[in-house]
Coordinates of N, CA and C in Angstrom, one line a residue:
M1 N 118.9 45.7 90.8 CA 119.7 45.7 91.9 C 120.6 47.0 92.0
I2 N 121.0 47.3 91.0 CA 122.2 48.5 91.0 C 121.2 49.7 91.7
F3 N 119.9 49.8 91.3 CA 119.3 51.3 91.4 C 118.9 51.3 92.8
E4 N 118.6 49.9 93.4 CA 118.3 49.8 95.0 C 119.7 50.0 95.6
Y5 N 120.6 49.7 95.4 CA 122.0 49.9 96.2 C 122.4 51.5 96.1
F6 N 122.2 52.3 94.7 CA 122.3 53.2 94.6 C 121.4 54.1 95.6
Y7 N 120.2 53.8 95.6 CA 119.0 54.4 96.4 C 119.4 54.4 97.9
L8 N 119.6 53.2 98.3 CA 119.9 53.1 100.0 C 121.1 53.6 100.3
V9 N 122.0 53.8 99.5 CA 123.3 54.7 100.2 C 123.0 56.2 99.8
F10 N 122.2 56.4 99.1 CA 122.0 57.9 98.8 C 121.1 58.4 100.0
I11 N 119.8 57.5 100.2 CA 119.0 57.8 101.3 C 120.0 58.1 102.8
A12 N 120.7 56.8 103.1 CA 121.5 56.9 104.3 C 122.5 58.0 104.1
A13 N 123.0 58.4 103.2 CA 124.0 59.7 103.1 C 123.3 60.9 103.4
I14 N 121.9 61.0 102.9 CA 121.4 62.2 103.5 C 121.1 62.5 104.6
G15 N 120.8 61.2 105.2 CA 120.3 61.2 106.7 C 121.5 61.4 107.6
V16 N 122.7 60.7 107.2 CA 123.9 61.1 108.1 C 124.4 62.6 107.9
I17 N 124.2 63.1 106.4 CA 124.6 64.4 106.3 C 123.9 65.5 107.1
Q18 N 122.6 65.3 107.3 CA 121.5 66.1 107.8 C 121.8 65.9 109.4
A19 N 122.1 64.9 109.9 CA 122.5 64.7 111.2 C 123.8 65.4 111.6
A20 N 124.8 65.5 110.6 CA 126.2 66.1 110.9 C 126.0 67.3 110.9
V21 N 125.1 68.1 110.2 CA 125.1 69.6 109.9 C 124.4 70.1 110.9
A22 N 123.5 69.2 111.5 CA 122.4 69.7 112.8 C 123.5 69.7 113.8
H23 N 124.5 68.5 114.1 CA 125.2 68.6 115.2 C 126.6 69.7 115.3
N24 N 126.7 70.2 114.1 CA 127.6 71.2 114.0 C 127.1 72.8 113.7
G25 N 125.7 72.8 113.6 CA 125.0 74.0 113.5 C 125.1 74.9 112.4
L26 N 125.3 73.9 111.3 CA 125.5 74.5 110.0 C 124.3 74.8 109.2
R27 N 123.4 75.7 109.6 CA 122.0 76.0 109.1 C 122.1 76.2 107.9
G28 N 123.0 76.8 106.9 CA 122.7 76.8 105.6 C 122.7 75.8 104.7
I29 N 123.0 74.4 105.3 CA 122.8 73.2 104.5 C 122.0 72.2 105.1
S30 N 121.1 72.9 106.2 CA 120.2 71.9 106.9 C 118.8 72.1 106.2
F31 N 118.2 71.1 106.1 CA 116.8 71.0 105.8 C 115.8 71.5 106.9
F32 N 116.1 71.3 108.0 CA 115.2 71.7 109.1 C 115.6 73.0 109.9
N33 N 114.7 73.4 110.6 CA 114.9 74.7 111.5 C 115.7 74.4 112.8
R34 N 115.2 73.1 113.5 CA 115.6 72.7 114.6 C 116.5 71.4 114.5
K35 N 117.4 71.1 115.7 CA 118.3 70.2 115.5 C 117.3 68.5 115.8
I36 N 116.6 68.7 116.3 CA 115.8 67.5 116.6 C 115.1 67.0 115.5
Y37 N 114.6 67.7 114.8 CA 114.1 67.3 113.5 C 114.9 66.5 112.5
A38 N 116.2 67.2 112.3 CA 117.3 66.4 111.6 C 117.8 65.2 112.5
Y39 N 117.9 65.1 113.6 CA 117.9 63.7 114.3 C 117.0 62.7 114.0
F40 N 115.7 63.2 114.1 CA 114.6 62.3 113.9 C 114.5 61.8 112.3
F41 N 114.9 62.9 111.4 CA 115.1 62.5 110.0 C 116.2 61.2 109.8
M42 N 117.2 61.6 110.3 CA 118.4 60.5 110.2 C 117.8 59.2 110.8
L43 N 117.2 59.0 112.1 CA 116.4 57.7 112.4 C 115.5 57.0 111.6
I44 N 114.6 58.1 110.8 CA 113.6 57.5 110.1 C 114.2 57.0 108.7
S45 N 115.6 57.7 108.3 CA 116.1 57.2 107.0 C 117.2 56.2 107.1
L46 N 117.8 56.1 108.1 CA 118.5 54.9 108.3 C 118.0 53.8 108.9
G47 N 116.8 53.8 109.7 CA 116.3 52.5 110.0 C 116.0 51.5 108.8
P48 N 115.1 52.1 108.1 CA 115.1 50.9 106.7 C 116.1 50.7 106.0
V49 N 117.0 51.6 105.8 CA 118.0 51.4 105.1 C 119.0 50.2 105.7
I50 N 119.1 50.2 107.1 CA 120.0 49.5 107.5 C 119.5 47.9 107.5
T51 N 118.4 48.0 107.6 CA 117.4 46.8 107.7 C 117.5 46.2 106.4
A52 N 117.6 46.9 105.3 CA 117.7 46.6 103.7 C 119.2 46.1 103.6
F53 N 120.0 46.8 104.1 CA 121.5 46.2 103.8 C 121.8 44.8 104.5
F54 N 121.0 44.7 105.7 CA 121.3 43.3 106.6 C 120.5 42.3 106.0
T55 N 119.4 42.5 105.2 CA 118.6 41.7 104.5 C 119.1 41.3 103.0
W56 N 120.0 42.1 102.7 CA 120.1 42.1 101.1 C 120.5 40.8 100.6
N57 N 121.2 39.9 101.4 CA 121.4 38.5 100.8 C 120.4 37.4 100.8
E58 N 119.3 37.8 101.7 CA 118.0 37.1 101.5 C 117.1 37.7 100.5
R59 N 117.1 38.8 100.3 CA 116.2 39.0 99.2 C 116.9 39.3 97.8
N60 N 118.3 39.2 97.5 CA 118.9 39.3 96.2 C 119.9 38.1 96.2
L61 N 120.5 38.0 95.0 CA 121.4 36.9 94.7 C 122.5 37.6 95.2
T62 N 123.7 36.7 95.7 CA 125.1 37.4 96.0 C 126.1 37.5 94.8
G63 N 126.9 38.2 94.6 CA 127.9 38.4 93.8 C 127.5 39.3 92.3
V64 N 126.2 39.4 92.4 CA 125.5 40.2 91.2 C 126.2 41.6 90.9
I65 N 126.4 42.4 92.1 CA 127.2 43.7 92.1 C 128.5 43.2 92.5
E66 N 129.5 43.5 91.8 CA 130.9 43.1 92.0 C 131.4 44.2 93.1
G67 N 132.4 44.1 93.7 CA 133.3 45.2 94.5 C 133.3 46.3 93.9
S68 N 133.9 46.5 92.8 CA 134.4 47.6 92.0 C 133.1 48.2 91.6
E69 N 132.0 47.8 91.2 CA 130.8 48.3 91.1 C 130.2 48.8 92.0
Q70 N 130.4 48.4 93.5 CA 129.7 48.7 94.6 C 130.4 50.1 94.9
F71 N 131.8 50.1 94.7 CA 132.6 51.2 95.0 C 132.2 52.6 94.1
Y72 N 132.0 52.5 92.9 CA 131.5 53.3 91.9 C 130.2 53.7 92.2
L73 N 129.4 52.9 92.6 CA 128.1 53.0 92.9 C 127.9 54.0 94.5
F74 N 128.6 53.7 95.2 CA 128.7 54.1 96.4 C 129.4 55.6 96.3
M75 N 130.3 55.8 95.7 CA 130.8 57.0 95.4 C 129.8 58.0 94.7
L76 N 129.1 57.5 93.8 CA 128.3 58.0 92.9 C 127.1 58.5 93.9
A77 N 126.6 57.6 94.5 CA 125.4 58.0 95.7 C 126.0 58.9 96.7
I78 N 127.0 58.8 97.1 CA 127.7 60.2 98.2 C 127.5 61.3 97.6
V79 N 128.3 61.4 96.4 CA 128.3 62.8 95.7 C 126.9 63.3 95.3
S80 N 126.1 62.4 94.7 CA 124.9 62.8 94.4 C 123.9 63.3 96.0
A81 N 124.4 62.8 96.9 CA 123.7 63.1 98.2 C 124.3 64.4 98.5
I82 N 125.3 64.8 98.3 CA 126.0 66.1 98.7 C 125.4 67.1 97.8
G83 N 125.2 66.8 96.5 CA 124.5 67.7 95.6 C 123.3 68.0 95.9
F84 N 122.5 66.9 96.1 CA 121.0 67.0 96.6 C 121.0 68.1 97.6
T85 N 121.6 67.7 98.7 CA 121.6 68.4 99.9 C 122.0 69.8 99.6
I86 N 123.0 70.2 99.0 CA 123.2 71.7 98.6 C 122.3 72.4 97.9
V87 N 121.6 71.6 96.8 CA 120.6 72.4 96.0 C 119.2 72.5 96.8
L88 N 118.9 71.5 97.7 CA 117.6 71.6 98.1 C 117.5 72.3 99.4
S89 N 118.8 72.3 100.2 CA 118.8 73.3 101.4 C 119.0 74.6 101.0
S90 N 119.9 74.9 100.0 CA 120.1 76.2 99.4 C 118.6 76.8 99.0
F91 N 117.6 76.2 98.4 CA 116.4 76.4 98.1 C 115.2 76.8 99.4
L92 N 115.7 75.9 100.2 CA 114.7 75.7 101.4 C 115.0 77.1 102.2
N93 N 116.2 77.4 102.5 CA 116.9 78.3 103.3 C 117.1 79.8 102.6
H94 N 116.8 79.8 101.4 CA 117.2 81.3 100.7 C 116.7 82.2 101.2
S95 N 115.2 82.1 101.6 CA 114.8 83.1 102.2 C 114.9 83.6 103.7
R96 N 115.1 82.4 104.6 CA 115.2 82.6 106.0 C 116.8 83.0 106.1
L97 N 117.8 82.9 105.3 CA 119.0 83.4 105.6 C 119.5 84.3 104.6
R98 N 118.5 84.9 104.0 CA 119.2 86.1 103.0 C 119.8 87.3 103.2
N99 N 119.4 87.8 104.4 CA 120.3 89.3 105.0 C 121.3 88.7 105.9
N100 N 121.7 87.6 106.2 CA 122.8 87.4 107.1 C 124.0 87.8 106.6
N101 N 124.8 88.3 107.4 CA 126.3 88.7 107.0 C 127.3 87.5 107.3
I102 N 128.4 87.3 106.2 CA 129.0 86.3 106.3 C 130.5 86.6 107.0
V103 N 130.4 86.1 108.5 CA 131.5 86.5 109.4 C 132.8 85.6 108.9
C104 N 132.4 84.3 108.8 CA 133.6 83.6 108.5 C 133.7 83.0 107.1
E105 N 134.6 82.2 106.6 CA 135.0 81.7 105.6 C 135.2 80.2 105.5
G106 N 134.9 79.6 104.3 CA 134.9 78.0 104.2 C 133.5 77.4 104.7
L107 N 133.9 76.5 105.3 CA 132.4 75.6 106.1 C 131.8 76.4 107.1
E108 N 132.6 77.4 107.9 CA 132.1 78.0 109.1 C 130.9 78.9 108.3
A109 N 131.1 79.5 107.2 CA 130.2 80.4 106.7 C 128.8 79.8 106.4
L110 N 128.6 78.4 106.5 CA 127.3 77.8 106.1 C 126.8 77.7 107.6
K111 N 127.2 78.3 108.5 CA 126.5 78.6 109.9 C 125.5 79.8 109.7
D112 N 125.6 80.4 108.8 CA 125.0 81.7 108.7 C 124.1 81.9 107.3
V113 N 124.7 81.3 106.3 CA 124.2 81.3 104.9 C 124.2 80.1 104.2
T114 N 123.3 80.0 102.9 CA 123.4 79.0 102.2 C 124.6 78.8 101.5
F115 N 124.9 77.8 100.9 CA 125.9 77.3 100.2 C 126.1 78.4 98.8
F116 N 124.9 78.6 98.1 CA 125.1 79.5 97.0 C 125.2 80.8 97.4
Q117 N 124.8 81.2 98.5 CA 125.0 82.5 99.1 C 126.4 82.9 99.3
A118 N 127.2 81.9 100.1 CA 128.5 81.9 100.2 C 129.4 81.8 99.2
L119 N 129.1 81.3 98.2 CA 129.8 80.9 96.8 C 129.9 82.3 96.1
R120 N 128.3 82.9 96.1 CA 128.2 84.2 95.4 C 129.2 85.2 96.1
Y121 N 129.1 85.4 97.4 CA 130.0 86.3 98.4 C 131.4 86.0 98.0
K122 N 131.9 84.7 97.7 CA 133.5 84.4 97.6 C 133.8 84.9 96.1
I123 N 132.8 84.6 95.2 CA 133.1 85.5 93.8 C 133.3 86.8 93.9
I124 N 132.2 87.5 94.4 CA 132.2 89.1 94.4 C 133.1 89.5 95.3
K125 N 133.9 88.6 96.2 CA 135.0 89.1 97.0 C 136.2 89.1 96.0
R126 N 136.3 88.2 95.3 CA 137.6 88.0 94.6 C 137.7 89.4 93.5
K127 N 136.5 89.8 93.0 CA 136.5 90.8 92.1 C 137.0 92.1 92.7

């Protein structure tokens, strides 16, 4: 059940992250070229997850995962989803966003380049 809870939160977090980056135009950490695909992915990922959460007590025993365990699993799943999104989106968008110039700093830089390209630029700029 611990893995099921972790997996459900992980999938839900990835869906929400993709919808948020699509809404804000952060192409550097988006899995998709078009916003509509990200919103569709969110619907596909959140639908089964929400159903699973609302039917949790019918399928599983209650009280097996305590509140503090839920907190740690939730935080671990969120951090894992963010890391997974950064790595996969950088891999998918590396060639597409390769020669873009970085105009802004911080999260705004992710509108034009991937996370690792922005990080490399920041490190080179410091030297």
